[in-house]
């Protein structure tokens, strides 16, 4: 399952890329995503922190991309807003009498971690500009 | 999140590979995974159906691999027991006034489907024999 925060943030960033550097408001973003502005503001502050967007306060304020859309990848967005691995697995306690059971946790961790790296490499190749061009 | 059925099935298959062709019982498999034999039997029947294992009935019966461990990949196991995509995303209804909102569903489907293909390619490269050698 792709993280909902990730999906909403990709939506936010695609909107900004589509508006090519114009300031957009969190109310506008929230109405496009159909979520509430508080959720959007929480994500925006993480995207600011990661250096992907810049925020301007005041009446005519809003947010915009901090760099060109072709320099921002989906991995950058994922890392900015998700604090958990894309791929993870629940871990059962092993049956201590069984060699295979005792090894499975470590074996599965390796599989999950390889899958995570492979997925992040994939997301790193997709740039925000690729998505904005599909709108 | 890796599917629990996938994790249990990888455990089952690793156990069989470790026992190199000897018949094992669903009770033994269940005790190693620490789950109940009904869950194991349900997975076994899917693995039989996919041609990955063979099952022998009767008092001295049990299951064993139907082909060498180096010819079975984690993708084979995933496809045998999971009927859903590894990567998927909830879909919100779009805000119809907004071009970006209307495109996001399709854009996100493409990302999820590319990620799915990339993950399956990764799992296809890992053979059961690789896992069994780590026990």
mmCIF file of C-alpha atoms in Angstrom:
data_model
loop_
_atom_site.group_PDB
_atom_site.id
_atom_site.type_symbol
_atom_site.label_atom_id
_atom_site.label_comp_id
_atom_site.label_asym_id
_atom_site.label_seq_id
_atom_site.Cartn_x
_atom_site.Cartn_y
_atom_site.Cartn_z
ATOM 1 C CA UNK A 1 0.000 0.000 0.000
ATOM 2 C CA UNK A 2 1.410 3.350 -0.987
ATOM 3 C CA UNK A 3 1.371 5.745 1.918
ATOM 4 C CA UNK A 4 -1.544 8.228 1.811
ATOM 5 C CA UNK A 5 0.798 11.049 2.799
ATOM 6 C CA UNK A 6 2.983 10.189 -0.159
ATOM 7 C CA UNK A 7 -0.006 10.177 -2.558
ATOM 8 C CA UNK A 8 -1.229 13.537 -1.219
ATOM 9 C CA UNK A 9 2.265 15.039 -1.438
ATOM 10 C CA UNK A 10 2.779 13.887 -5.010
ATOM 11 C CA UNK A 11 -0.573 15.516 -5.780
ATOM 12 C CA UNK A 12 0.553 18.749 -4.049
ATOM 13 C CA UNK A 13 3.865 18.821 -5.892
ATOM 14 C CA UNK A 14 2.260 18.044 -9.267
ATOM 15 C CA UNK A 15 -0.132 20.944 -8.740
ATOM 16 C CA UNK A 16 2.763 23.280 -8.017
ATOM 17 C CA UNK A 17 4.683 22.055 -11.035
ATOM 18 C CA UNK A 18 1.572 22.556 -13.149
ATOM 19 C CA UNK A 19 1.339 26.156 -11.907
ATOM 20 C CA UNK A 20 4.994 26.677 -12.842
ATOM 21 C CA UNK A 21 6.290 28.755 -9.987
ATOM 22 C CA UNK A 22 3.097 30.675 -9.162
ATOM 23 C CA UNK A 23 2.195 30.778 -5.506
ATOM 24 C CA UNK A 24 -0.642 28.457 -4.532
ATOM 25 C CA UNK A 25 -2.527 28.395 -1.224
ATOM 26 C CA UNK A 26 -3.102 25.468 1.099
ATOM 27 C CA UNK A 27 -6.881 25.975 0.687
ATOM 28 C CA UNK A 28 -6.567 25.533 -3.056
ATOM 29 C CA UNK A 29 -4.364 22.461 -2.624
ATOM 30 C CA UNK A 30 -6.796 20.995 -0.088
ATOM 31 C CA UNK A 31 -9.765 21.428 -2.428
ATOM 32 C CA UNK A 32 -7.916 19.719 -5.286
ATOM 33 C CA UNK A 33 -6.922 16.761 -3.107
ATOM 34 C CA UNK A 34 -10.293 16.788 -1.333
ATOM 35 C CA UNK A 35 -8.759 16.702 2.079
ATOM 36 C CA UNK A 36 -8.670 19.281 4.830
ATOM 37 C CA UNK A 37 -6.221 22.216 4.926
ATOM 38 C CA UNK A 38 -4.669 21.043 8.206
ATOM 39 C CA UNK A 39 -3.493 17.816 6.550
ATOM 40 C CA UNK A 40 -2.093 19.851 3.667
ATOM 41 C CA UNK A 41 -0.304 22.314 5.955
ATOM 42 C CA UNK A 42 1.326 19.453 7.853
ATOM 43 C CA UNK A 43 2.662 18.000 4.595
ATOM 44 C CA UNK A 44 3.733 21.426 3.310
ATOM 45 C CA UNK A 45 5.872 22.006 6.370
ATOM 46 C CA UNK A 46 7.661 18.691 5.746
ATOM 47 C CA UNK A 47 8.196 19.580 2.078
ATOM 48 C CA UNK A 48 9.624 22.979 3.127
ATOM 49 C CA UNK A 49 11.909 21.238 5.613
ATOM 50 C CA UNK A 50 13.189 18.946 2.851
ATOM 51 C CA UNK A 51 13.941 21.971 0.666
ATOM 52 C CA UNK A 52 11.479 20.971 -2.060
ATOM 53 C CA UNK A 53 9.185 23.986 -1.707
ATOM 54 C CA UNK A 54 9.302 27.486 -0.245
ATOM 55 C CA UNK A 55 6.571 29.141 1.745
ATOM 56 C CA UNK A 56 5.620 32.828 1.814
ATOM 57 C CA UNK A 57 3.526 34.183 4.655
ATOM 58 C CA UNK A 58 0.953 36.972 4.571
ATOM 59 C CA UNK A 59 -2.219 37.867 2.715
ATOM 60 C CA UNK A 60 -0.807 37.226 -0.783
ATOM 61 C CA UNK A 61 1.279 34.337 0.526
ATOM 62 C CA UNK A 62 1.398 30.712 -0.518
ATOM 63 C CA UNK A 63 3.831 28.007 -1.517
ATOM 64 C CA UNK A 64 5.816 27.211 -4.644
ATOM 65 C CA UNK A 65 8.541 24.811 -5.754
ATOM 66 C CA UNK A 66 12.041 25.627 -4.529
ATOM 67 C CA UNK A 67 13.662 24.078 -7.611
ATOM 68 C CA UNK A 68 12.762 23.013 -11.134
ATOM 69 C CA UNK A 69 10.320 20.083 -11.466
ATOM 70 C CA UNK A 70 12.879 18.048 -13.399
ATOM 71 C CA UNK A 71 15.213 18.159 -10.387
ATOM 72 C CA UNK A 72 12.639 16.700 -8.004
ATOM 73 C CA UNK A 73 12.080 12.939 -7.982
ATOM 74 C CA UNK A 74 9.324 10.867 -6.419
ATOM 75 C CA UNK A 75 11.957 9.456 -4.093
ATOM 76 C CA UNK A 76 12.681 12.991 -2.823
ATOM 77 C CA UNK A 77 8.975 13.434 -2.107
ATOM 78 C CA UNK A 78 8.686 10.012 -0.461
ATOM 79 C CA UNK A 79 11.655 10.663 1.805
ATOM 80 C CA UNK A 80 10.327 14.131 2.707
ATOM 81 C CA UNK A 81 6.951 13.008 4.035
ATOM 82 C CA UNK A 82 7.078 9.307 4.920
ATOM 83 C CA UNK A 83 8.940 8.204 7.969
ATOM 84 C CA UNK A 84 8.387 4.520 7.401
ATOM 85 C CA UNK A 85 9.671 2.042 4.852
ATOM 86 C CA UNK A 86 7.548 1.441 1.770
ATOM 87 C CA UNK A 87 8.065 -2.288 2.194
ATOM 88 C CA UNK A 88 8.050 -3.828 5.628
ATOM 89 C CA UNK A 89 6.920 -7.003 7.272
ATOM 90 C CA UNK A 90 5.528 -8.079 10.598
ATOM 91 C CA UNK A 91 7.937 -10.220 12.543
ATOM 92 C CA UNK A 92 6.822 -13.374 14.310
ATOM 93 C CA UNK A 93 8.714 -14.876 17.191
ATOM 94 C CA UNK A 94 10.628 -17.936 15.914
ATOM 95 C CA UNK A 95 10.107 -21.532 17.000
ATOM 96 C CA UNK A 96 13.444 -21.962 18.778
ATOM 97 C CA UNK A 97 13.767 -25.696 18.024
ATOM 98 C CA UNK A 98 13.768 -25.060 14.270
ATOM 99 C CA UNK A 99 16.812 -23.753 12.375
ATOM 100 C CA UNK A 100 14.726 -22.434 9.486
ATOM 101 C CA UNK A 101 12.315 -20.665 11.812
ATOM 102 C CA UNK A 102 15.228 -18.994 13.623
ATOM 103 C CA UNK A 103 16.703 -17.751 10.339
ATOM 104 C CA UNK A 104 13.505 -16.486 8.710
ATOM 105 C CA UNK A 105 13.439 -13.107 10.454
ATOM 106 C CA UNK A 106 16.875 -12.181 9.131
ATOM 107 C CA UNK A 107 16.204 -13.700 5.686
ATOM 108 C CA UNK A 108 12.967 -11.767 5.376
ATOM 109 C CA UNK A 109 14.551 -8.543 6.560
ATOM 110 C CA UNK A 110 17.090 -8.845 3.759
ATOM 111 C CA UNK A 111 14.358 -9.443 1.174
ATOM 112 C CA UNK A 112 12.335 -6.464 2.448
ATOM 113 C CA UNK A 113 15.379 -4.211 2.525
ATOM 114 C CA UNK A 114 16.436 -5.195 -1.014
ATOM 115 C CA UNK A 115 12.908 -4.591 -2.217
ATOM 116 C CA UNK A 116 12.909 -1.194 -0.496
ATOM 117 C CA UNK A 117 16.156 -0.180 -2.222
ATOM 118 C CA UNK A 118 14.886 -1.384 -5.577
ATOM 119 C CA UNK A 119 11.610 0.557 -5.114
ATOM 120 C CA UNK A 120 13.416 3.745 -4.085
ATOM 121 C CA UNK A 121 15.693 3.449 -7.125
ATOM 122 C CA UNK A 122 12.588 3.208 -9.255
ATOM 123 C CA UNK A 123 10.984 6.276 -7.628
ATOM 124 C CA UNK A 124 14.256 8.197 -8.003
ATOM 125 C CA UNK A 125 14.004 7.826 -11.780
ATOM 126 C CA UNK A 126 10.556 9.458 -11.987
ATOM 127 C CA UNK A 127 10.766 13.230 -11.977
ATOM 128 C CA UNK A 128 8.003 15.619 -11.024
ATOM 129 C CA UNK A 129 8.248 17.103 -14.526
ATOM 130 C CA UNK A 130 7.274 13.670 -15.974
ATOM 131 C CA UNK A 131 4.057 13.724 -13.934
ATOM 132 C CA UNK A 132 3.191 17.370 -14.629
ATOM 133 C CA UNK A 133 3.512 16.720 -18.359
ATOM 134 C CA UNK A 134 0.744 14.105 -18.073
ATOM 135 C CA UNK A 135 -1.891 16.485 -16.687
ATOM 136 C CA UNK B 1 3.524 -4.117 3.806
ATOM 137 C CA UNK B 2 4.517 -7.545 2.600
ATOM 138 C CA UNK B 3 1.558 -9.854 2.556
ATOM 139 C CA UNK B 4 1.469 -12.260 5.515
ATOM 140 C CA UNK B 5 0.534 -15.120 3.193
ATOM 141 C CA UNK B 6 3.639 -14.385 1.166
ATOM 142 C CA UNK B 7 5.847 -14.349 4.265
ATOM 143 C CA UNK B 8 4.355 -17.641 5.492
ATOM 144 C CA UNK B 9 4.721 -19.230 2.052
ATOM 145 C CA UNK B 10 8.355 -18.190 1.717
ATOM 146 C CA UNK B 11 8.887 -19.756 5.143
ATOM 147 C CA UNK B 12 7.143 -22.970 4.000
ATOM 148 C CA UNK B 13 9.166 -23.170 0.794
ATOM 149 C CA UNK B 14 12.466 -22.436 2.569
ATOM 150 C CA UNK B 15 11.726 -25.260 4.989
ATOM 151 C CA UNK B 16 11.097 -27.649 2.114
ATOM 152 C CA UNK B 17 14.256 -26.544 0.328
ATOM 153 C CA UNK B 18 16.177 -27.033 3.567
ATOM 154 C CA UNK B 19 14.817 -30.588 3.812
ATOM 155 C CA UNK B 20 15.936 -31.221 0.227
ATOM 156 C CA UNK B 21 13.121 -33.258 -1.174
ATOM 157 C CA UNK B 22 12.067 -35.101 2.000
ATOM 158 C CA UNK B 23 8.350 -35.075 2.692
ATOM 159 C CA UNK B 24 7.294 -32.665 5.433
ATOM 160 C CA UNK B 25 3.901 -32.488 7.134
ATOM 161 C CA UNK B 26 1.641 -29.469 7.497
ATOM 162 C CA UNK B 27 1.829 -29.909 11.298
ATOM 163 C CA UNK B 28 5.605 -29.577 11.188
ATOM 164 C CA UNK B 29 5.369 -26.535 8.887
ATOM 165 C CA UNK B 30 2.749 -24.943 11.146
ATOM 166 C CA UNK B 31 4.894 -25.396 14.260
ATOM 167 C CA UNK B 32 7.899 -23.794 12.539
ATOM 168 C CA UNK B 33 5.867 -20.788 11.365
ATOM 169 C CA UNK B 34 3.918 -20.711 14.646
ATOM 170 C CA UNK B 35 0.583 -20.571 12.915
ATOM 171 C CA UNK B 36 -2.219 -23.095 12.734
ATOM 172 C CA UNK B 37 -2.230 -26.074 10.338
ATOM 173 C CA UNK B 38 -5.415 -24.843 8.589
ATOM 174 C CA UNK B 39 -3.617 -21.690 7.416
ATOM 175 C CA UNK B 40 -0.707 -23.818 6.227
ATOM 176 C CA UNK B 41 -2.950 -26.281 4.379
ATOM 177 C CA UNK B 42 -4.703 -23.411 2.567
ATOM 178 C CA UNK B 43 -1.336 -22.069 1.384
ATOM 179 C CA UNK B 44 -0.091 -25.540 0.464
ATOM 180 C CA UNK B 45 -3.036 -26.102 -1.832
ATOM 181 C CA UNK B 46 -2.230 -22.856 -3.655
ATOM 182 C CA UNK B 47 1.432 -23.851 -3.951
ATOM 183 C CA UNK B 48 0.387 -27.244 -5.361
ATOM 184 C CA UNK B 49 -1.931 -25.513 -7.828
ATOM 185 C CA UNK B 50 0.956 -23.312 -9.007
ATOM 186 C CA UNK B 51 3.100 -26.414 -9.573
ATOM 187 C CA UNK B 52 5.706 -25.423 -6.973
ATOM 188 C CA UNK B 53 5.144 -28.372 -4.630
ATOM 189 C CA UNK B 54 3.600 -31.808 -4.744
ATOM 190 C CA UNK B 55 1.431 -33.354 -2.115
ATOM 191 C CA UNK B 56 1.196 -37.024 -1.085
ATOM 192 C CA UNK B 57 -1.782 -38.260 0.898
ATOM 193 C CA UNK B 58 -1.905 -41.006 3.498
ATOM 194 C CA UNK B 59 -0.252 -41.873 6.786
ATOM 195 C CA UNK B 60 3.322 -41.329 5.575
ATOM 196 C CA UNK B 61 2.199 -38.452 3.346
ATOM 197 C CA UNK B 62 3.332 -34.870 3.206
ATOM 198 C CA UNK B 63 4.549 -32.243 0.776
ATOM 199 C CA UNK B 64 7.804 -31.572 -1.040
ATOM 200 C CA UNK B 65 9.116 -29.278 -3.743
ATOM 201 C CA UNK B 66 8.071 -30.145 -7.289
ATOM 202 C CA UNK B 67 11.262 -28.731 -8.781
ATOM 203 C CA UNK B 68 14.781 -27.713 -7.692
ATOM 204 C CA UNK B 69 15.038 -24.719 -5.321
ATOM 205 C CA UNK B 70 17.179 -22.814 -7.798
ATOM 206 C CA UNK B 71 14.296 -22.899 -10.288
ATOM 207 C CA UNK B 72 11.801 -21.311 -7.897
ATOM 208 C CA UNK B 73 11.853 -17.553 -7.424
ATOM 209 C CA UNK B 74 10.190 -15.376 -4.798
ATOM 210 C CA UNK B 75 8.048 -13.959 -7.585
ATOM 211 C CA UNK B 76 6.737 -17.489 -8.308
ATOM 212 C CA UNK B 77 5.809 -17.821 -4.643
ATOM 213 C CA UNK B 78 4.229 -14.351 -4.518
ATOM 214 C CA UNK B 79 2.107 -15.033 -7.589
ATOM 215 C CA UNK B 80 1.060 -18.434 -6.251
ATOM 216 C CA UNK B 81 -0.418 -17.202 -2.978
ATOM 217 C CA UNK B 82 -1.207 -13.489 -3.260
ATOM 218 C CA UNK B 83 -4.118 -12.366 -5.327
ATOM 219 C CA UNK B 84 -3.485 -8.681 -4.834
ATOM 220 C CA UNK B 85 -0.778 -6.308 -6.022
ATOM 221 C CA UNK B 86 2.193 -5.732 -3.725
ATOM 222 C CA UNK B 87 1.887 -2.000 -4.351
ATOM 223 C CA UNK B 88 -1.512 -0.381 -4.562
ATOM 224 C CA UNK B 89 -3.134 2.873 -3.605
ATOM 225 C CA UNK B 90 -6.514 4.025 -2.439
ATOM 226 C CA UNK B 91 -8.257 6.161 -4.997
ATOM 227 C CA UNK B 92 -9.998 9.384 -4.071
ATOM 228 C CA UNK B 93 -12.740 10.903 -6.148
ATOM 229 C CA UNK B 94 -11.303 13.892 -8.048
ATOM 230 C CA UNK B 95 -12.336 17.526 -7.663
ATOM 231 C CA UNK B 96 -13.903 17.904 -11.110
ATOM 232 C CA UNK B 97 -13.054 21.602 -11.509
ATOM 233 C CA UNK B 98 -9.320 20.881 -11.277
ATOM 234 C CA UNK B 99 -7.293 19.465 -14.186
ATOM 235 C CA UNK B 100 -4.548 18.143 -11.910
ATOM 236 C CA UNK B 101 -7.050 16.488 -9.578
ATOM 237 C CA UNK B 102 -8.726 14.767 -12.533
ATOM 238 C CA UNK B 103 -5.392 13.424 -13.807
ATOM 239 C CA UNK B 104 -3.966 12.206 -10.500
ATOM 240 C CA UNK B 105 -5.791 8.876 -10.439
ATOM 241 C CA UNK B 106 -4.310 7.822 -13.776
ATOM 242 C CA UNK B 107 -0.871 9.290 -12.952
ATOM 243 C CA UNK B 108 -0.785 7.435 -9.660
ATOM 244 C CA UNK B 109 -1.947 4.192 -11.224
ATOM 245 C CA UNK B 110 0.993 4.363 -13.615
ATOM 246 C CA UNK B 111 3.433 4.976 -10.765
ATOM 247 C CA UNK B 112 1.975 2.088 -8.741
ATOM 248 C CA UNK B 113 2.010 -0.240 -11.725
ATOM 249 C CA UNK B 114 5.631 0.636 -12.625
ATOM 250 C CA UNK B 115 6.608 0.104 -9.002
ATOM 251 C CA UNK B 116 4.818 -3.246 -9.011
ATOM 252 C CA UNK B 117 6.686 -4.399 -12.129
ATOM 253 C CA UNK B 118 10.005 -3.245 -10.710
ATOM 254 C CA UNK B 119 9.318 -5.075 -7.423
ATOM 255 C CA UNK B 120 8.289 -8.287 -9.190
ATOM 256 C CA UNK B 121 11.458 -8.135 -11.308
ATOM 257 C CA UNK B 122 13.415 -7.866 -8.083
ATOM 258 C CA UNK B 123 11.614 -10.847 -6.512
ATOM 259 C CA UNK B 124 12.121 -12.864 -9.712
ATOM 260 C CA UNK B 125 15.894 -12.589 -9.254
ATOM 261 C CA UNK B 126 15.850 -14.127 -5.761
ATOM 262 C CA UNK B 127 15.757 -17.914 -5.896
ATOM 263 C CA UNK B 128 14.607 -20.195 -3.128
ATOM 264 C CA UNK B 129 18.059 -21.767 -3.152
ATOM 265 C CA UNK B 130 19.547 -18.364 -2.173
ATOM 266 C CA UNK B 131 17.335 -18.286 0.916
ATOM 267 C CA UNK B 132 17.877 -21.931 1.892
ATOM 268 C CA UNK B 133 21.642 -21.385 1.767
ATOM 269 C CA UNK B 134 21.289 -18.718 4.468
ATOM 270 C CA UNK B 135 19.696 -21.001 7.073
#
